[in-house]
Coordinates of C-alpha atoms in Angstrom, one line a residue:
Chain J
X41 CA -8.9 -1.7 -28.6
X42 CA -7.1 1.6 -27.8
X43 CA -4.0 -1.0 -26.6
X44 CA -0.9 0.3 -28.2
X45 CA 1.9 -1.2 -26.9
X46 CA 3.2 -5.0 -27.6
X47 CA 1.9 -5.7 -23.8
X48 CA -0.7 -4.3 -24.5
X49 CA -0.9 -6.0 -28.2
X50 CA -0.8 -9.3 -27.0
X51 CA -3.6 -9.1 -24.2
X52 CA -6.0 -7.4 -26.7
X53 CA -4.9 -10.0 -29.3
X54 CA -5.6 -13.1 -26.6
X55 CA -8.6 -11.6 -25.1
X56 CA -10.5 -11.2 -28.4
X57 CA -9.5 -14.9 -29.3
X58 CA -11.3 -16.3 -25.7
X59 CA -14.1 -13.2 -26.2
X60 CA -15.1 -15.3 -29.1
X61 CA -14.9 -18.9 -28.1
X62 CA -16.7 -17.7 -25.2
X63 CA -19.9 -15.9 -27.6
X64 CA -19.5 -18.7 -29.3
X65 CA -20.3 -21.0 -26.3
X66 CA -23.6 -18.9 -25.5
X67 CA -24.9 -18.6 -28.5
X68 CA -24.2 -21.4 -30.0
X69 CA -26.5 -21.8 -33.6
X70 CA -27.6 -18.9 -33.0
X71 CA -24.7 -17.0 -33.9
X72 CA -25.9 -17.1 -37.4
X73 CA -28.5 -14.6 -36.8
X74 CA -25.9 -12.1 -36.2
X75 CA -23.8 -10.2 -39.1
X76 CA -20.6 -9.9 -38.6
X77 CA -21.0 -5.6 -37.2
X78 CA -23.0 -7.1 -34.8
X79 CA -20.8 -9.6 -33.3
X80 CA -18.3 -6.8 -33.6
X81 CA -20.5 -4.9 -31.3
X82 CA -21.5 -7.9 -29.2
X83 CA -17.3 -8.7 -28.8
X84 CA -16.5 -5.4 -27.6
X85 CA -19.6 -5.6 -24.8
X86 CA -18.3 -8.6 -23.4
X87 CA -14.8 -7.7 -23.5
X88 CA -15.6 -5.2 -21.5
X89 CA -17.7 -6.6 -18.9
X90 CA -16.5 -10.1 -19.1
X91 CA -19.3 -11.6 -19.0
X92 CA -20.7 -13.4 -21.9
X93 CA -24.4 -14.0 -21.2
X94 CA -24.5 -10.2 -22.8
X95 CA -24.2 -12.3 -26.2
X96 CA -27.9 -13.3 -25.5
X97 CA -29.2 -10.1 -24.1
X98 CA -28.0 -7.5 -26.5
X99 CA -30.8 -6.7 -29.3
X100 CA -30.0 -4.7 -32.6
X101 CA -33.3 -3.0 -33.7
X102 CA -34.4 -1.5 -37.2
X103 CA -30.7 -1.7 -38.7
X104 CA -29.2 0.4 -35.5
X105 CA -25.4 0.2 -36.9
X106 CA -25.9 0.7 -40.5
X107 CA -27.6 4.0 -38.9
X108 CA -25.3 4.7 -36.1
X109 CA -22.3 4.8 -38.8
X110 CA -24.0 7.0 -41.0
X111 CA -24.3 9.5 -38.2
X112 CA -20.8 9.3 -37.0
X113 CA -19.6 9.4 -40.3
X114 CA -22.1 13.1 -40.8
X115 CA -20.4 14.4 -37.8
X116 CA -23.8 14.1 -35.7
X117 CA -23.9 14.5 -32.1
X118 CA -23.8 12.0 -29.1
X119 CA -26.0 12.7 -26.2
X120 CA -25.1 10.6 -23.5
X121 CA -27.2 10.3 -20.2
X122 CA -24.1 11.0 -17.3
X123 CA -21.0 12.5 -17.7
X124 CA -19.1 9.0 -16.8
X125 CA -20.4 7.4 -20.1
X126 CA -19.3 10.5 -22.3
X127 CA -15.8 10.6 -20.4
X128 CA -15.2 6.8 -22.2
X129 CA -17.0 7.8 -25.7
X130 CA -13.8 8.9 -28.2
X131 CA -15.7 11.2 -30.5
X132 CA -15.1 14.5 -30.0
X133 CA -19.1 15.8 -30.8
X134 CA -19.9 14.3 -27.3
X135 CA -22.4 15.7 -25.2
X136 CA -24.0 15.3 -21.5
X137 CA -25.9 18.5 -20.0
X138 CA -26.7 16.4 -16.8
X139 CA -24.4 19.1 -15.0
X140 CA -25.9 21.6 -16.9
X141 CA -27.3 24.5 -14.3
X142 CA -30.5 24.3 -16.3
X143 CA -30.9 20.9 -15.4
X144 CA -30.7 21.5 -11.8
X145 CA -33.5 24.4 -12.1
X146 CA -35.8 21.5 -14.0
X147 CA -35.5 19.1 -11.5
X148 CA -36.5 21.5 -8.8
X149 CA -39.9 20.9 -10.1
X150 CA -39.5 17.2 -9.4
X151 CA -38.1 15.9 -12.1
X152 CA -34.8 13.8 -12.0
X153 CA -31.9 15.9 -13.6
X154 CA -31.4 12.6 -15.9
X155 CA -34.9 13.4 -17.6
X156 CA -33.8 17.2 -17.3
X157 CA -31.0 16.7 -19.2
X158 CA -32.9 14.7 -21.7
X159 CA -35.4 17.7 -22.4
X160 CA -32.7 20.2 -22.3
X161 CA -30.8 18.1 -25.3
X162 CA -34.0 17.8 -27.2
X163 CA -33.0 19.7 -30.3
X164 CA -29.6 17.9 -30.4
X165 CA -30.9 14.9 -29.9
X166 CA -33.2 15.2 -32.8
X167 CA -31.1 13.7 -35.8
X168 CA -28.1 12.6 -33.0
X169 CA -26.9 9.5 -31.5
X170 CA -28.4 8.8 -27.7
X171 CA -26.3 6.7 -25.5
X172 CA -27.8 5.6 -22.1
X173 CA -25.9 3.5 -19.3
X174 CA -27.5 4.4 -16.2
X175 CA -30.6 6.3 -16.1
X176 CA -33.9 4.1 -16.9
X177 CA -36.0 7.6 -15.9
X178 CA -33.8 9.2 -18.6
X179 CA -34.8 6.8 -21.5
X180 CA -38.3 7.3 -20.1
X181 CA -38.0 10.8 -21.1
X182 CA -36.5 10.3 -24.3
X183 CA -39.5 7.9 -25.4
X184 CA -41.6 11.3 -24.5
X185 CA -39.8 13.3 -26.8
X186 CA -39.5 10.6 -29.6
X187 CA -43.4 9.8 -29.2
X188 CA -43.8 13.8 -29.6
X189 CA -41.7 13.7 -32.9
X190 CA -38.1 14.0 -32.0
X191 CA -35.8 11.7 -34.3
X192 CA -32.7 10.1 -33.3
X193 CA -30.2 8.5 -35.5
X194 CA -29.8 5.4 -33.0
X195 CA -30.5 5.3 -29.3
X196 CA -28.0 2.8 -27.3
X197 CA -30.2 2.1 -24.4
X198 CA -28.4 0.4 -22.0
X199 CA -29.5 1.6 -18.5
X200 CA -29.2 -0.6 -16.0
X201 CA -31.4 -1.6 -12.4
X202 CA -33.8 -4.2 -10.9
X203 CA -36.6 -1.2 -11.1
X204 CA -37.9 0.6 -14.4
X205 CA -34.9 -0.4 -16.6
X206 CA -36.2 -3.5 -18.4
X207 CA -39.1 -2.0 -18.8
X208 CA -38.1 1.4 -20.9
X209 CA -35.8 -0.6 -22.9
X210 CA -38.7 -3.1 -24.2
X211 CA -40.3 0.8 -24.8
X212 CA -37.8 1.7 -26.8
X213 CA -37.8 -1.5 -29.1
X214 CA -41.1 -1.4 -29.5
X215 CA -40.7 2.6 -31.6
X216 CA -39.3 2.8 -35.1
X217 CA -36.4 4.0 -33.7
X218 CA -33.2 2.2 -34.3
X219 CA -32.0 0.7 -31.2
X220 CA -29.2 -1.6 -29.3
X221 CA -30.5 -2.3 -26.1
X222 CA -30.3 -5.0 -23.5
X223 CA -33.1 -7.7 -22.4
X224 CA -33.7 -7.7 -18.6
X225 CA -32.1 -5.9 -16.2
X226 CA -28.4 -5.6 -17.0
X227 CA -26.3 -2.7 -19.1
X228 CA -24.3 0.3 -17.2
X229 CA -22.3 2.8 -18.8
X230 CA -19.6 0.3 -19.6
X231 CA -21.8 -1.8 -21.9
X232 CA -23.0 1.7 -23.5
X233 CA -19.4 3.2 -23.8
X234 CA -18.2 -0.5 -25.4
X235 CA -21.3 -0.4 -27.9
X236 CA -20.8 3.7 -28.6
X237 CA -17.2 3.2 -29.2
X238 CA -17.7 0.2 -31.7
X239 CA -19.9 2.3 -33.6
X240 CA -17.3 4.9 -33.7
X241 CA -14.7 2.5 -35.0
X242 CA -16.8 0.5 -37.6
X243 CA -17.3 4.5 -38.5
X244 CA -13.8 4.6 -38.9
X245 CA -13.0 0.9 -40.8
X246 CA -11.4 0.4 -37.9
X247 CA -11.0 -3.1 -36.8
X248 CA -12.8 -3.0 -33.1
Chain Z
X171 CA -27.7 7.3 -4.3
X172 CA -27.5 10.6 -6.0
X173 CA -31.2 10.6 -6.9
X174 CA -33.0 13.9 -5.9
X175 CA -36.4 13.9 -7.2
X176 CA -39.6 12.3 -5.8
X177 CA -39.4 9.7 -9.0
X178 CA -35.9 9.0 -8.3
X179 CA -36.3 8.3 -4.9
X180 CA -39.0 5.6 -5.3
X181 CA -36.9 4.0 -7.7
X182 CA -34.0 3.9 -5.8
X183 CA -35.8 2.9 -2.8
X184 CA -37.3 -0.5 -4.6
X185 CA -34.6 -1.0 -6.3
X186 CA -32.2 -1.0 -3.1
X187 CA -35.2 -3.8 -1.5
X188 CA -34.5 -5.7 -4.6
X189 CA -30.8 -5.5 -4.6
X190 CA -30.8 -6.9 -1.3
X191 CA -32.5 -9.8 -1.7
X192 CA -31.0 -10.8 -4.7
X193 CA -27.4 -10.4 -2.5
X194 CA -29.1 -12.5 0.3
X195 CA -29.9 -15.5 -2.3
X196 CA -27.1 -15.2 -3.5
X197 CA -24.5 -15.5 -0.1
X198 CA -27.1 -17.3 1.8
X199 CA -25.5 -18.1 5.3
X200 CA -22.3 -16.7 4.2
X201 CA -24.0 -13.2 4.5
X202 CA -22.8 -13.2 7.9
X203 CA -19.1 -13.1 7.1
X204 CA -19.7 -9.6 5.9
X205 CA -19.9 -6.4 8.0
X206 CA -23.2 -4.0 7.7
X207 CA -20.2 -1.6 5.8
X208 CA -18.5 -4.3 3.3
X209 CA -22.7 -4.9 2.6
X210 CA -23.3 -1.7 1.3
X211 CA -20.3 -1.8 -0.7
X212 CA -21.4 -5.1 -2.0
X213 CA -25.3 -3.5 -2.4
X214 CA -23.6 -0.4 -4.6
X215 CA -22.0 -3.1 -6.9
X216 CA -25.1 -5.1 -7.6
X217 CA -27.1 -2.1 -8.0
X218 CA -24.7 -0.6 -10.6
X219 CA -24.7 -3.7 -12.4
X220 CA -27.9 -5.8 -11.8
X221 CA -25.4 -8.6 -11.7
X222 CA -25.7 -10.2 -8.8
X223 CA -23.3 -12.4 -8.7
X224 CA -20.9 -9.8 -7.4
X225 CA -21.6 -10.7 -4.0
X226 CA -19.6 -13.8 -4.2
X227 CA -16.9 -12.4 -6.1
X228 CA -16.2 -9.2 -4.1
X229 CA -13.1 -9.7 -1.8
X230 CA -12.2 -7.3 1.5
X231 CA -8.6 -7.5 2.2
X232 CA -6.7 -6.0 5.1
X233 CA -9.8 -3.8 6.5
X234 CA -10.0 -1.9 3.2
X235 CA -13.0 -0.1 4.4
X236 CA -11.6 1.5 7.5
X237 CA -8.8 2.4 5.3
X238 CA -10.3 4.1 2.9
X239 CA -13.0 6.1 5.1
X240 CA -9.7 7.3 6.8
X241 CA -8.0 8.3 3.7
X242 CA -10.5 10.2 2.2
X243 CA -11.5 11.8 5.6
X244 CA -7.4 13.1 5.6
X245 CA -8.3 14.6 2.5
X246 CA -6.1 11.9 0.5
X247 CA -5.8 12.0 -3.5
X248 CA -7.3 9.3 -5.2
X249 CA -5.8 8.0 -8.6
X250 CA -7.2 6.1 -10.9
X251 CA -6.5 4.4 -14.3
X252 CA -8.7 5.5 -16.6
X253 CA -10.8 8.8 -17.7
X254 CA -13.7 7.3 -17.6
X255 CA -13.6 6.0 -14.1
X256 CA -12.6 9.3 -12.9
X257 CA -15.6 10.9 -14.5
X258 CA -17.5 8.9 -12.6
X259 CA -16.5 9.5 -8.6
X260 CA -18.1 11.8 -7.0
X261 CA -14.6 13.6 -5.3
X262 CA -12.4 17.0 -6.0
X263 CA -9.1 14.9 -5.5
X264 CA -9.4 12.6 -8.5
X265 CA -6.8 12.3 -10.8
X266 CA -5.8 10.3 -13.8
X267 CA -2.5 10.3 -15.7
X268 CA -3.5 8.8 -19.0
X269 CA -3.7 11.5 -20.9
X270 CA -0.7 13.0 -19.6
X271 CA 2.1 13.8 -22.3
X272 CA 4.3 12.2 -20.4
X273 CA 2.7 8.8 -20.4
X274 CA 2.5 9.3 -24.3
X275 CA 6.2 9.6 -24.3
X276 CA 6.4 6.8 -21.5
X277 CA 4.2 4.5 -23.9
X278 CA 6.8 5.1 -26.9
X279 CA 9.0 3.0 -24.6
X280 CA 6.4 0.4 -25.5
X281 CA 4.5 0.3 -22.1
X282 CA 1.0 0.9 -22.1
X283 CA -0.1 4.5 -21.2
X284 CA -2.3 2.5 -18.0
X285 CA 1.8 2.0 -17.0
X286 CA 3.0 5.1 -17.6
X287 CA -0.1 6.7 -16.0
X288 CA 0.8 4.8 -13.0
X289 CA 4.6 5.3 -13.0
X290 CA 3.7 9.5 -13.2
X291 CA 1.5 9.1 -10.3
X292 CA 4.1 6.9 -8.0
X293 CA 4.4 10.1 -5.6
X294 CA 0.0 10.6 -5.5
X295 CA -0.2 7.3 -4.8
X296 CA 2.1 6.7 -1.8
X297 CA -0.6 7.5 0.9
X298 CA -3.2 8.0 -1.5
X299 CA -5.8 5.4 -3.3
X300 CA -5.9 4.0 -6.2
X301 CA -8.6 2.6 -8.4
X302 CA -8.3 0.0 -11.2
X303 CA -11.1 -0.6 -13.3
X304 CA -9.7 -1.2 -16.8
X305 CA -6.0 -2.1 -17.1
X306 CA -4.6 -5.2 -16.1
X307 CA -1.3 -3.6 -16.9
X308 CA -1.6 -0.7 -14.8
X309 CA -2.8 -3.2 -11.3
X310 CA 0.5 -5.3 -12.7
X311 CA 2.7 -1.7 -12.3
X312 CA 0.8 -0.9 -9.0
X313 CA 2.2 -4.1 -7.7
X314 CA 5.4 -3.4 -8.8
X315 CA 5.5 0.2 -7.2
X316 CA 4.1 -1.4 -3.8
X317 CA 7.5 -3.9 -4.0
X318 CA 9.4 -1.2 -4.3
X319 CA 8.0 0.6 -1.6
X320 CA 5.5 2.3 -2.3
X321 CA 2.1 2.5 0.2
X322 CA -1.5 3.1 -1.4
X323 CA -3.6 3.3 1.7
X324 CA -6.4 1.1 -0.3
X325 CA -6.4 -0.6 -4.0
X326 CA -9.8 -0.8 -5.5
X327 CA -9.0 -3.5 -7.8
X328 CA -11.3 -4.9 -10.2
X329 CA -9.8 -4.3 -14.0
X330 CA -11.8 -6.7 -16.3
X331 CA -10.9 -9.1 -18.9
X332 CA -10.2 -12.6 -19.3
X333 CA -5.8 -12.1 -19.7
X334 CA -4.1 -11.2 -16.6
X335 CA -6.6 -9.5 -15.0
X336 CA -7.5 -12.5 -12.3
X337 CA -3.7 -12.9 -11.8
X338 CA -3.3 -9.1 -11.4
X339 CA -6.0 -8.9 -8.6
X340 CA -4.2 -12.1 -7.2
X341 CA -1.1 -10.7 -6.6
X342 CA -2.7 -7.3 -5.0
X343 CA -4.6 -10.0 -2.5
X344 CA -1.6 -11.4 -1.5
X345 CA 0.0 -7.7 -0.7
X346 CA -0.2 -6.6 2.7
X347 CA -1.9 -3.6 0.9
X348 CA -5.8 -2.7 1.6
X349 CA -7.6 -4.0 -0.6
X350 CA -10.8 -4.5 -2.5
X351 CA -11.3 -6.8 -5.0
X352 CA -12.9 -9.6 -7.6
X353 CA -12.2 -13.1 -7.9
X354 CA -12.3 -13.9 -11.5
X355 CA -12.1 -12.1 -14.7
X356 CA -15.4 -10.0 -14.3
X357 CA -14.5 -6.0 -13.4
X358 CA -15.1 -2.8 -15.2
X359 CA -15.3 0.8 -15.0
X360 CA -19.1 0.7 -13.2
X361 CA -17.9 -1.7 -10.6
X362 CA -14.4 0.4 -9.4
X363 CA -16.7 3.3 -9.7
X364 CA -19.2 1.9 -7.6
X365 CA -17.1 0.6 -4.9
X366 CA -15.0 4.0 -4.6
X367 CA -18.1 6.1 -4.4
X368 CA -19.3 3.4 -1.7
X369 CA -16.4 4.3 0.3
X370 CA -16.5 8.4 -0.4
X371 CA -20.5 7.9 1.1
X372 CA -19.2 6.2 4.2
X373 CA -17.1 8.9 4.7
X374 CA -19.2 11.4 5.2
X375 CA -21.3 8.6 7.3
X376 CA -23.9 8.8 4.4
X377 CA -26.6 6.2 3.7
X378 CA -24.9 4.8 0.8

């Protein structure tokens, strides 16, 4: 995982091993229900959290990594929600217009700049790759603009809080958009960088 | 906490009510061990991860918090290991070293460029802080430069991961170097950010 010396070898190599007893642990029988890119996915998330209880909260929606990959591999854009979640996405095509001095006009009308940003992406997002770790109000947003027509390639909606951000993720699921998202209130932009970059690297044949 | 419109507001308002209580059930009497200032550190940890068992793992060592107000009131650098956590404090003086040729040539040495990154940035870091919240390997060098000498005036230490990272942090508790910290594997990008912007808000004697 980006590890490329034999330190750094050996910790990845020893980390994936307890990684996977501990999924393993959590899901128990259920870990049938998963293909193998999923538990892929669901490996890198709780690497980088440690915390395995994300085994049982992470959902895959209408074939969201078949998808995903097919994007990466057509050179679409990412469209991430804050600048800290594109800063730990490797993909060149990365975007975040939350600093954008358009968004800061927008949200003069009293709008956050997270849903700014999302309305000033709106032609790149259509056909892109979303990625979400923070903003529930941002996802909000996007649900606007997919409800008015706008088509992503997959949305990683991982935005995280007690308030709002449970909620917009069940939103999301509930479109025909494919979708990795967390149940409840958990995510951040480290579970949406680990999911994005596991995308990127299944794009790749990587091993992630 | 960086939320400017009306929207935002609300939700951060409930969602800082929430937060709370969840970190009350959570320490029950042991709340009381904790100043009003290590609480809001604790209450930006929570709230960036919804996990709320943060608030038993979160460790103050040596007065970290008077430390680091001070620091970044001098106007000291802060360092930190990777991109990603960089992107995501909210200060001019940030630097990272990761990406520095050097630490690619370094890394040929077979280090990991989280070393190298941290050997490069021995002379920022005397005086300045530092902030893990990846690399076991780079907290490991850290300690190594504090042996030799070297005087961070607070370590934000919470790298993730469930190989060396709980020894790493460990050994930085048992420095005589500031620190903060968390017991156990659990860590990440969200959390170092959240406990370094914590301390940026302080100050400036924000409401963080």
């Amino acid at each position: 995982m980006g590890a490329i010396s034999k330190d750094g070898l050996e910790i990845a190599k020893r980390a994936r091993e307890i990684v996977r007893e501990k999924i393993k642990d959590v899901l128990g029988e259920k870990i049938k229900n998963f293909s193998k890119e999923e538990l892929l996915i669901i490996e890198r998330v709780v690497h980088a959290t440690a915390d395995p209880e994300y085994a049982k909260l992470l959902v895959f929606k209408n074939n969201p990594i078949y998808h995903g990959v097919k994007a990466i591999k057509e050179g679409k854009p990412i469209i991430t929600d804050v600048n800290m979640v594109k800063a730990g996405i490797r993909y060149d095509k990365t975007y975040c217009f939350i600093d954008d001095e358009r968004a800061y006009e927008l949200a003069k009308q009293g709008i956050t700049r997270a849903v700014a940003s999302m309305r000033l992406a709106k032609e790149v997002i259509d056909g892109g790759i979303v990625v979400i770790g923070n903003a529930p109000t941002a996802l909000l947003e996007l649900i606007n603009l997919i409800n008015s027509g706008i088509k992503p390639k997959l949305v990683i909606a991982v935005p995280v809080g007690f308030v709002k951000a449970s909620e917009a993720k069940e939103m999301i699921r509930n479109t025909d958009v494919p979708s990795i998202s967390t149940i409840g209130p958990k995510g951040g932009s480290s579970v949406a960088v680990a999911i994005a970059n596991g995308i990127i690297a299944l794009s790749k044949n990587e091993r992630v």
